[in-house]
mmCIF file of C-alpha atoms and ligand atoms in Angstrom:
data_model
loop_
_atom_site.group_PDB
_atom_site.id
_atom_site.type_symbol
_atom_site.label_atom_id
_atom_site.label_comp_id
_atom_site.label_asym_id
_atom_site.label_seq_id
_atom_site.Cartn_x
_atom_site.Cartn_y
_atom_site.Cartn_z
ATOM 1 C CA MET D 1 -14.601 13.007 -3.764
ATOM 2 C CA SER D 2 -12.995 9.637 -3.764
ATOM 3 C CA PHE D 3 -10.056 10.594 -5.604
ATOM 4 C CA ARG D 4 -9.606 13.400 -2.638
ATOM 5 C CA PHE D 5 -9.899 10.859 -0.370
ATOM 6 C CA THR D 6 -7.370 8.312 -2.481
ATOM 7 C CA ALA D 7 -4.936 11.383 -2.383
ATOM 8 C CA ARG D 8 -4.660 11.759 1.342
ATOM 9 C CA LEU D 9 -4.293 8.416 1.986
ATOM 10 C CA PRO D 10 -0.528 7.873 3.461
ATOM 11 C CA LEU D 11 0.848 5.319 0.654
ATOM 12 C CA SER D 12 -1.397 6.725 -2.193
ATOM 13 C CA ARG D 13 0.608 9.955 -2.186
ATOM 14 C CA HIS D 14 3.226 10.288 -5.069
ATOM 15 C CA ALA D 15 5.240 12.967 -6.681
ATOM 16 C CA VAL D 16 7.020 11.492 -9.257
ATOM 17 C CA ASP D 17 6.440 11.164 -13.404
ATOM 18 C CA ARG D 18 6.906 7.389 -13.732
ATOM 19 C CA ASP D 19 8.150 8.248 -17.416
ATOM 20 C CA ASN D 20 7.434 5.226 -18.857
ATOM 21 C CA ASP D 21 8.811 6.070 -22.465
ATOM 22 C CA ALA D 22 11.960 5.994 -20.986
ATOM 23 C CA ARG D 23 12.025 2.392 -19.906
ATOM 24 C CA ALA D 24 12.438 1.580 -23.381
ATOM 25 C CA GLU D 25 15.627 2.956 -24.009
ATOM 26 C CA PRO D 26 18.548 -0.093 -24.372
ATOM 27 C CA GLU D 27 21.280 2.032 -22.482
ATOM 28 C CA LEU D 28 18.911 3.812 -19.777
ATOM 29 C CA PHE D 29 20.819 2.955 -16.775
ATOM 30 C CA GLU D 30 24.027 3.588 -18.800
ATOM 31 C CA ARG D 31 22.853 7.199 -19.347
ATOM 32 C CA LEU D 32 21.377 7.642 -15.795
ATOM 33 C CA TRP D 33 24.998 6.726 -14.501
ATOM 34 C CA ALA D 34 26.827 9.297 -16.267
ATOM 35 C CA ASP D 35 24.919 12.101 -14.758
ATOM 36 C CA ALA D 36 25.724 13.163 -11.561
ATOM 37 C CA GLY D 37 22.196 14.504 -11.016
ATOM 38 C CA THR D 38 20.751 10.959 -11.011
ATOM 39 C CA ARG D 39 19.440 10.100 -7.485
ATOM 40 C CA VAL D 40 19.694 6.289 -6.359
ATOM 41 C CA LEU D 41 17.387 5.252 -3.160
ATOM 42 C CA PRO D 42 19.307 2.410 -1.895
ATOM 43 C CA LEU D 43 17.093 -0.367 -0.119
ATOM 44 C CA TRP D 44 18.004 -3.393 2.204
ATOM 45 C CA LYS D 45 15.024 -5.973 3.178
ATOM 46 C CA GLY D 46 12.817 -3.203 2.142
ATOM 47 C CA LYS D 47 14.212 -0.726 4.036
ATOM 48 C CA ALA D 48 15.864 2.847 3.161
ATOM 49 C CA LEU D 49 18.004 5.322 5.189
ATOM 50 C CA LEU D 50 16.744 8.488 6.520
ATOM 51 C CA ASP D 51 18.961 11.896 5.523
ATOM 52 C CA ALA D 52 20.886 12.331 8.521
ATOM 53 C CA SER D 53 21.547 16.100 6.871
ATOM 54 C CA ALA D 54 17.846 16.428 7.540
ATOM 55 C CA ALA D 55 17.900 16.461 11.315
ATOM 56 C CA GLY D 56 15.500 18.741 13.013
ATOM 57 C CA VAL D 57 12.975 19.093 10.199
ATOM 58 C CA ALA D 58 10.733 16.480 8.192
ATOM 59 C CA PRO D 59 12.342 13.070 7.741
ATOM 60 C CA ARG D 60 13.706 12.730 4.134
ATOM 61 C CA LEU D 61 14.975 9.365 2.479
ATOM 62 C CA LEU D 62 18.689 9.246 1.725
ATOM 63 C CA LEU D 63 19.448 9.560 -1.454
ATOM 64 C CA LEU D 64 22.813 9.046 -3.563
ATOM 65 C CA THR D 65 24.517 9.714 -6.662
ATOM 66 C CA PRO D 66 26.005 6.950 -8.669
ATOM 67 C CA ALA D 67 29.335 7.600 -7.766
ATOM 68 C CA ASP D 68 28.292 6.980 -3.867
ATOM 69 C CA LEU D 69 27.702 3.581 -4.643
ATOM 70 C CA PRO D 70 31.430 2.683 -5.981
ATOM 71 C CA GLY D 71 31.829 -1.224 -6.778
ATOM 72 C CA VAL D 72 28.447 -1.798 -5.112
ATOM 73 C CA LEU D 73 26.817 -1.928 -8.945
ATOM 74 C CA PRO D 74 28.055 -4.645 -10.843
ATOM 75 C CA ALA D 75 26.416 -4.528 -14.208
ATOM 76 C CA ALA D 76 24.490 -7.377 -13.619
ATOM 77 C CA ALA D 77 22.629 -5.877 -10.681
ATOM 78 C CA LEU D 78 19.110 -5.009 -10.400
ATOM 79 C CA ARG D 79 18.040 -1.412 -10.963
ATOM 80 C CA VAL D 80 14.529 -0.084 -11.412
ATOM 81 C CA TYR D 81 14.002 3.320 -12.812
ATOM 82 C CA LEU D 82 11.602 5.154 -10.641
ATOM 83 C CA GLY D 83 10.720 7.951 -12.659
ATOM 84 C CA ARG D 84 11.719 11.726 -12.555
ATOM 85 C CA SER D 85 10.666 13.645 -9.136
ATOM 86 C CA LEU D 86 7.867 16.285 -9.835
ATOM 87 C CA ASP D 87 8.640 17.859 -5.931
ATOM 88 C CA ALA D 88 9.470 21.408 -6.261
ATOM 89 C CA GLU D 89 10.359 21.331 -2.306
ATOM 90 C CA ALA D 90 12.574 18.446 -2.600
ATOM 91 C CA ALA D 91 16.279 19.029 -2.105
ATOM 92 C CA GLU D 92 16.626 17.848 -5.858
ATOM 93 C CA PRO D 93 15.812 19.901 -8.652
ATOM 94 C CA VAL D 94 12.198 18.596 -10.655
ATOM 95 C CA GLY D 95 13.010 16.251 -13.148
ATOM 96 C CA THR D 96 15.783 14.346 -11.185
ATOM 97 C CA ALA D 97 15.596 10.995 -12.294
ATOM 98 C CA LEU D 98 15.251 8.319 -9.621
ATOM 99 C CA VAL D 99 16.538 4.594 -9.564
ATOM 100 C CA ALA D 100 15.762 1.897 -6.849
ATOM 101 C CA VAL D 101 18.719 -0.126 -6.236
ATOM 102 C CA PRO D 102 18.094 -3.287 -3.740
ATOM 103 C CA LEU D 103 21.641 -3.986 -1.931
ATOM 104 C CA ASP D 104 22.730 -7.372 -0.512
ATOM 105 C CA ALA D 105 23.826 -7.600 3.315
ATOM 106 C CA GLU D 106 27.423 -6.776 2.748
ATOM 107 C CA GLN D 107 26.656 -3.607 0.447
ATOM 108 C CA ALA D 108 24.074 -2.518 3.125
ATOM 109 C CA ALA D 109 26.450 -2.863 6.252
ATOM 110 C CA ALA D 110 29.298 -0.776 4.103
ATOM 111 C CA LEU D 111 26.542 2.031 3.669
ATOM 112 C CA GLU D 112 25.094 1.660 7.262
ATOM 113 C CA PRO D 113 26.457 -1.104 9.576
ATOM 114 C CA ASP D 114 23.528 -0.017 12.307
ATOM 115 C CA ASP D 115 20.341 -1.830 11.510
ATOM 116 C CA THR D 116 18.351 0.251 13.343
ATOM 117 C CA ARG D 117 19.075 3.200 10.994
ATOM 118 C CA TRP D 118 17.107 1.298 8.168
ATOM 119 C CA VAL D 119 13.543 2.037 8.306
ATOM 120 C CA GLY D 120 10.727 0.783 6.831
ATOM 121 C CA LEU D 121 7.602 2.080 4.847
ATOM 122 C CA ARG D 122 4.904 1.539 7.304
ATOM 123 C CA ASP D 123 6.643 3.727 10.044
ATOM 124 C CA TYR D 124 7.400 6.503 7.867
ATOM 125 C CA ALA D 125 4.662 6.405 5.839
ATOM 126 C CA THR D 126 2.876 9.369 7.456
ATOM 127 C CA LEU D 127 5.943 11.261 8.155
ATOM 128 C CA LEU D 128 7.520 11.425 4.650
ATOM 129 C CA SER D 129 6.593 13.927 1.877
ATOM 130 C CA ASP D 130 4.489 12.894 -0.962
ATOM 131 C CA ARG D 131 7.696 12.074 -3.452
ATOM 132 C CA ASP D 132 9.456 10.240 -0.639
ATOM 133 C CA THR D 133 6.629 8.153 0.010
ATOM 134 C CA GLY D 134 5.537 7.446 -3.277
ATOM 135 C CA ILE D 135 9.243 6.059 -4.188
ATOM 136 C CA LEU D 136 9.474 4.027 -1.395
ATOM 137 C CA THR D 137 5.944 2.445 -2.013
ATOM 138 C CA GLU D 138 6.791 1.922 -5.689
ATOM 139 C CA SER D 139 9.929 0.645 -5.078
ATOM 140 C CA LEU D 140 8.650 -2.019 -2.392
ATOM 141 C CA GLY D 141 6.129 -3.112 -5.003
ATOM 142 C CA ILE D 142 8.597 -3.747 -7.556
ATOM 143 C CA LEU D 143 11.348 -4.955 -5.617
ATOM 144 C CA HIS D 144 9.190 -7.710 -4.033
ATOM 145 C CA TRP D 145 8.001 -8.589 -7.394
ATOM 146 C CA HIS D 146 11.417 -9.120 -8.667
ATOM 147 C CA ASP D 147 12.222 -11.464 -5.877
ATOM 148 C CA SER D 148 9.191 -13.599 -5.975
ATOM 149 C CA HIS D 149 9.347 -13.896 -9.600
ATOM 150 C CA PRO D 150 12.852 -15.082 -11.060
ATOM 151 C CA HIS D 151 11.454 -17.791 -13.296
ATOM 152 C CA CYS D 152 9.472 -18.115 -16.628
ATOM 153 C CA PRO D 153 6.096 -18.853 -15.741
ATOM 154 C CA ARG D 154 6.055 -20.879 -18.933
ATOM 155 C CA CYS D 155 9.068 -22.838 -19.129
ATOM 156 C CA GLY D 156 10.790 -22.340 -15.806
ATOM 157 C CA ALA D 157 14.048 -20.588 -17.118
ATOM 158 C CA ALA D 158 15.623 -18.015 -15.283
ATOM 159 C CA THR D 159 14.474 -14.328 -16.743
ATOM 160 C CA GLU D 160 16.152 -11.552 -17.373
ATOM 161 C CA VAL D 161 15.373 -7.865 -16.146
ATOM 162 C CA THR D 162 14.619 -5.326 -19.287
ATOM 163 C CA SER D 163 12.472 -2.271 -19.575
ATOM 164 C CA GLY D 164 14.028 -0.153 -16.855
ATOM 165 C CA GLY D 165 13.374 -2.721 -13.982
ATOM 166 C CA TRP D 166 9.468 -3.269 -14.963
ATOM 167 C CA VAL D 167 9.437 -6.256 -17.252
ATOM 168 C CA ARG D 168 11.305 -10.091 -17.104
ATOM 169 C CA HIS D 169 12.348 -11.675 -20.172
ATOM 170 C CA CYS D 170 12.615 -15.223 -20.949
ATOM 171 C CA PRO D 171 15.779 -15.690 -23.043
ATOM 172 C CA VAL D 172 14.593 -19.503 -23.889
ATOM 173 C CA ASP D 173 10.837 -18.778 -25.280
ATOM 174 C CA GLY D 174 10.748 -15.207 -25.291
ATOM 175 C CA SER D 175 7.895 -14.429 -22.830
ATOM 176 C CA GLN D 176 7.450 -11.162 -21.311
ATOM 177 C CA VAL D 177 6.415 -11.593 -17.398
ATOM 178 C CA PHE D 178 5.314 -8.178 -16.251
ATOM 179 C CA PRO D 179 4.754 -7.124 -12.446
ATOM 180 C CA ARG D 180 1.311 -7.967 -10.870
ATOM 181 C CA THR D 181 -0.803 -6.367 -8.057
ATOM 182 C CA ASP D 182 -3.260 -8.586 -6.043
ATOM 183 C CA ALA D 183 -6.587 -6.300 -5.634
ATOM 184 C CA ALA D 184 -8.124 -7.050 -2.122
ATOM 185 C CA VAL D 185 -11.354 -5.221 -0.752
ATOM 186 C CA ILE D 186 -11.895 -3.426 2.477
ATOM 187 C CA VAL D 187 -15.082 -2.516 3.600
ATOM 188 C CA LEU D 188 -16.576 -0.213 5.868
ATOM 189 C CA ILE D 189 -20.179 -1.484 6.813
ATOM 190 C CA THR D 190 -23.045 0.541 8.570
ATOM 191 C CA ASP D 191 -26.353 -0.411 10.197
ATOM 192 C CA GLY D 192 -29.415 1.415 10.656
ATOM 193 C CA LEU D 193 -28.346 2.390 13.945
ATOM 194 C CA ASP D 194 -25.359 4.764 12.984
ATOM 195 C CA ARG D 195 -22.731 1.960 14.052
ATOM 196 C CA VAL D 196 -19.867 0.610 12.167
ATOM 197 C CA LEU D 197 -18.867 -3.221 11.862
ATOM 198 C CA LEU D 198 -15.615 -4.111 12.934
ATOM 199 C CA GLY D 199 -14.056 -7.590 13.361
ATOM 200 C CA SER D 200 -11.125 -8.901 15.198
ATOM 201 C CA ASN D 201 -8.546 -11.058 13.781
ATOM 202 C CA ALA D 202 -7.201 -14.278 14.608
ATOM 203 C CA MET D 203 -3.669 -13.151 14.631
ATOM 204 C CA TRP D 204 -4.368 -10.102 16.688
ATOM 205 C CA GLU D 205 -4.398 -9.328 19.853
ATOM 206 C CA ALA D 206 -7.755 -9.619 21.593
ATOM 207 C CA ASN D 207 -8.899 -5.766 21.474
ATOM 208 C CA ARG D 208 -7.533 -5.057 18.371
ATOM 209 C CA TYR D 209 -10.627 -4.203 15.395
ATOM 210 C CA SER D 210 -10.429 -3.425 11.810
ATOM 211 C CA LEU D 211 -12.996 -3.625 8.870
ATOM 212 C CA LEU D 212 -13.760 -6.884 6.966
ATOM 213 C CA ALA D 213 -11.258 -7.145 4.026
ATOM 214 C CA GLY D 214 -10.056 -10.147 1.683
ATOM 215 C CA PHE D 215 -8.746 -10.610 -2.061
ATOM 216 C CA VAL D 216 -10.652 -10.100 -5.077
ATOM 217 C CA GLU D 217 -11.324 -14.121 -6.578
ATOM 218 C CA PRO D 218 -10.638 -14.404 -10.567
ATOM 219 C CA GLY D 219 -13.367 -13.604 -12.613
ATOM 220 C CA GLU D 220 -15.219 -11.318 -10.023
ATOM 221 C CA SER D 221 -15.835 -7.550 -9.578
ATOM 222 C CA PHE D 222 -14.807 -5.653 -6.813
ATOM 223 C CA GLU D 223 -18.170 -5.289 -5.496
ATOM 224 C CA SER D 224 -18.937 -8.777 -5.832
ATOM 225 C CA ALA D 225 -15.808 -9.536 -3.610
ATOM 226 C CA VAL D 226 -17.095 -6.810 -0.976
ATOM 227 C CA VAL D 227 -20.655 -8.930 -0.742
ATOM 228 C CA ARG D 228 -18.990 -12.597 -0.919
ATOM 229 C CA GLU D 229 -16.049 -11.666 1.609
ATOM 230 C CA VAL D 230 -18.677 -9.562 4.128
ATOM 231 C CA PHE D 231 -20.776 -12.983 4.076
ATOM 232 C CA GLU D 232 -17.737 -15.147 4.510
ATOM 233 C CA GLU D 233 -16.594 -13.204 7.248
ATOM 234 C CA SER D 234 -19.598 -12.558 8.957
ATOM 235 C CA GLY D 235 -22.782 -14.035 7.640
ATOM 236 C CA MET D 236 -24.217 -10.915 6.607
ATOM 237 C CA ARG D 237 -25.618 -9.780 3.366
ATOM 238 C CA VAL D 238 -24.416 -6.525 2.350
ATOM 239 C CA ALA D 239 -25.757 -4.163 -0.844
ATOM 240 C CA ASP D 240 -24.756 -1.021 -2.825
ATOM 241 C CA PRO D 241 -20.776 -1.363 -2.192
ATOM 242 C CA VAL D 242 -20.041 2.393 -3.138
ATOM 243 C CA TYR D 243 -16.060 2.688 -3.799
ATOM 244 C CA GLN D 244 -14.388 5.492 -1.864
ATOM 245 C CA GLY D 245 -10.768 5.199 -2.818
ATOM 246 C CA SER D 246 -7.601 3.002 -3.215
ATOM 247 C CA GLN D 247 -3.851 2.673 -1.715
ATOM 248 C CA PRO D 248 -1.260 0.422 -2.856
ATOM 249 C CA TRP D 249 -0.439 -1.920 -0.120
ATOM 250 C CA PRO D 250 3.328 -3.368 -1.193
ATOM 251 C CA PHE D 251 3.609 -6.045 1.670
ATOM 252 C CA PRO D 252 4.130 -7.456 -0.521
ATOM 253 C CA ALA D 253 1.784 -7.035 -3.696
ATOM 254 C CA SER D 254 -1.501 -5.909 -2.689
ATOM 255 C CA ILE D 255 -3.532 -2.609 -3.648
ATOM 256 C CA MET D 256 -6.369 -1.990 -1.091
ATOM 257 C CA VAL D 257 -9.819 -1.042 -2.966
ATOM 258 C CA GLY D 258 -11.950 0.887 -0.082
ATOM 259 C CA PHE D 259 -15.914 0.385 -0.287
ATOM 260 C CA THR D 260 -18.733 1.425 2.268
ATOM 261 C CA ALA D 261 -21.740 -0.879 1.960
ATOM 262 C CA ARG D 262 -25.006 -1.059 3.831
ATOM 263 C CA LEU D 263 -26.945 -4.185 5.213
ATOM 264 C CA ALA D 264 -28.992 -5.587 3.085
ATOM 265 C CA ASP D 265 -32.846 -5.623 3.238
ATOM 266 C CA GLY D 266 -33.968 -7.940 5.931
ATOM 267 C CA GLN D 267 -30.490 -8.444 7.284
ATOM 268 C CA HIS D 268 -30.388 -7.862 11.049
ATOM 269 C CA SER D 269 -27.282 -6.512 12.801
ATOM 270 C CA ALA D 270 -27.841 -8.978 15.702
ATOM 271 C CA GLY D 271 -27.173 -11.978 13.039
ATOM 272 C CA LEU D 272 -23.308 -11.731 13.171
ATOM 273 C CA VAL D 273 -21.445 -14.967 12.762
ATOM 274 C CA PRO D 274 -17.737 -14.903 12.586
ATOM 275 C CA ASP D 275 -16.293 -17.244 10.437
ATOM 276 C CA GLY D 276 -14.285 -18.592 13.250
ATOM 277 C CA THR D 277 -10.859 -19.101 11.601
ATOM 278 C CA GLU D 278 -10.206 -15.817 10.304
ATOM 279 C CA ILE D 279 -12.352 -13.544 12.059
ATOM 280 C CA LEU D 280 -13.148 -14.305 15.800
ATOM 281 C CA ASP D 281 -14.966 -11.735 17.169
ATOM 282 C CA LEU D 282 -17.199 -9.119 15.398
ATOM 283 C CA ARG D 283 -18.960 -5.978 16.810
ATOM 284 C CA TRP D 284 -20.787 -3.300 15.899
ATOM 285 C CA PHE D 285 -19.424 0.105 17.200
ATOM 286 C CA SER D 286 -21.089 3.626 17.645
ATOM 287 C CA ARG D 287 -19.101 6.524 17.134
ATOM 288 C CA ALA D 288 -18.828 7.029 20.982
ATOM 289 C CA GLU D 289 -17.420 3.973 21.684
ATOM 290 C CA LEU D 290 -14.885 3.976 18.812
ATOM 291 C CA SER D 291 -13.852 7.767 20.317
ATOM 292 C CA ASP D 292 -13.872 6.871 23.784
ATOM 293 C CA PRO D 293 -9.919 6.163 24.619
ATOM 294 C CA GLU D 294 -11.681 4.132 27.987
ATOM 295 C CA ASN D 295 -12.387 1.305 25.959
ATOM 296 C CA GLY D 296 -9.128 -0.045 25.037
ATOM 297 C CA ILE D 297 -10.164 -0.396 21.448
ATOM 298 C CA MET D 298 -7.066 -0.534 19.419
ATOM 299 C CA LEU D 299 -7.515 0.689 15.762
ATOM 300 C CA PRO D 300 -5.641 -0.122 12.613
ATOM 301 C CA GLY D 301 -2.260 2.089 12.020
ATOM 302 C CA THR D 302 -2.198 5.405 10.688
ATOM 303 C CA SER D 303 -0.909 4.545 7.620
ATOM 304 C CA SER D 304 -3.478 1.827 6.390
ATOM 305 C CA ILE D 305 -6.751 2.715 4.152
ATOM 306 C CA ALA D 306 -8.762 1.021 7.293
ATOM 307 C CA ARG D 307 -7.948 3.606 9.692
ATOM 308 C CA ALA D 308 -8.655 6.521 6.801
ATOM 309 C CA LEU D 309 -12.142 4.895 6.285
ATOM 310 C CA ILE D 310 -12.897 4.724 10.051
ATOM 311 C CA ASP D 311 -11.667 8.172 10.653
ATOM 312 C CA ASP D 312 -13.581 9.349 7.620
ATOM 313 C CA TRP D 313 -16.814 8.020 9.059
ATOM 314 C CA LEU D 314 -16.144 9.531 12.395
ATOM 315 C CA ALA D 315 -15.490 12.684 10.806
ATOM 316 C CA ARG D 316 -19.114 12.993 8.920
ATOM 317 C CA PRO D 317 -22.108 14.421 10.884
ATOM 318 C CA ALA D 318 -24.188 11.914 12.315
ATOM 319 C CA PRO D 319 -27.781 11.226 10.760
ATOM 320 C CA VAL D 320 -30.367 13.412 12.319
ATOM 321 C CA ALA D 321 -32.623 10.414 13.042
ATOM 322 C CA PRO D 322 -30.504 7.286 12.877
ATOM 323 C CA ASP D 323 -33.723 5.057 13.380
ATOM 324 C CA ALA D 324 -35.187 6.609 9.956
ATOM 325 C CA ALA D 325 -31.967 5.388 7.986
ATOM 326 C CA ALA D 326 -32.758 1.670 9.086
ATOM 327 C CA GLY D 327 -32.450 -0.098 5.366
ATOM 328 C CA GLN D 328 -31.098 2.958 3.617
ATOM 329 C CA GLY D 329 -27.789 3.363 1.843
ATOM 330 C CA ASN D 330 -24.703 4.608 3.248
ATOM 331 C CA PRO D 331 -24.649 8.413 3.019
ATOM 332 C CA GLY D 332 -21.097 8.162 1.425
ATOM 333 C CA VAL D 333 -18.786 10.620 1.127
HETATM 334 ZN ZN1 ZN Z 1 10.402 -19.281 -20.703
#
């Protein structure tokens, strides 16, 4: 069940074999650049271009051949081997090698001078194919990491990119630095009255609400992070966190780990205490309230796992006798 939920999350979709073995080839990019079948995903400031030849059909990312980028790629330029396409419906054959290349402003302008033609993952995550969403998500995650980790954490020396773009190596002390992903838990909490708990973040519009979420701390399980974060942000104790699925969120380096949980025994749903800094307002919402557009409640964007968890809850049949569920575990999915 959980895998099915994950597989339909917009940014969890993918259709690429990451082809880990090839990363060890010392001359990997020389080989790929000599192959006219290789396709390059150009990126600028975390954005990509759409293939104009796909106008009128489902949007797809613009992929170039190495020869389409003459002079753009000195040997030292950052390249990341994304893997091999598994998409039988794509314009390129299954097995096509895919490489992400971040461009600087000048290179990007030479390719497409109109800023508005460069598009972001959040806006297109639900419109692109599994493969294109997957490679854009993969590219953003790894390129953000390169941007923020240019130096060795041990000695501070500038590191060099190796292993197809997936490792940085320190030439001074030999350290290998690997990409990191920050785990954050996000939790759909229900009470005994078949309502869901949503909070309004201090940085949002007053009527925007979402699930409670927070980063996992060192030495902490996902489940413990759920219990701690909910208590910190709401003053409520929850029990029985149940994993639902996960979605990468490369803005810049997260993976969102989705849970459901129920109020712990003895907790009363009226006892909400927003933390006052991160969360300004907390409310229990019924299905009817969330489904009624007249309420003007703004929910998370359709590319988020928060929205998917809320929609999943709304799509479930309501308990026959909500009162009977008080103090009981969430039915789960
Ligand atoms: Zn070092």
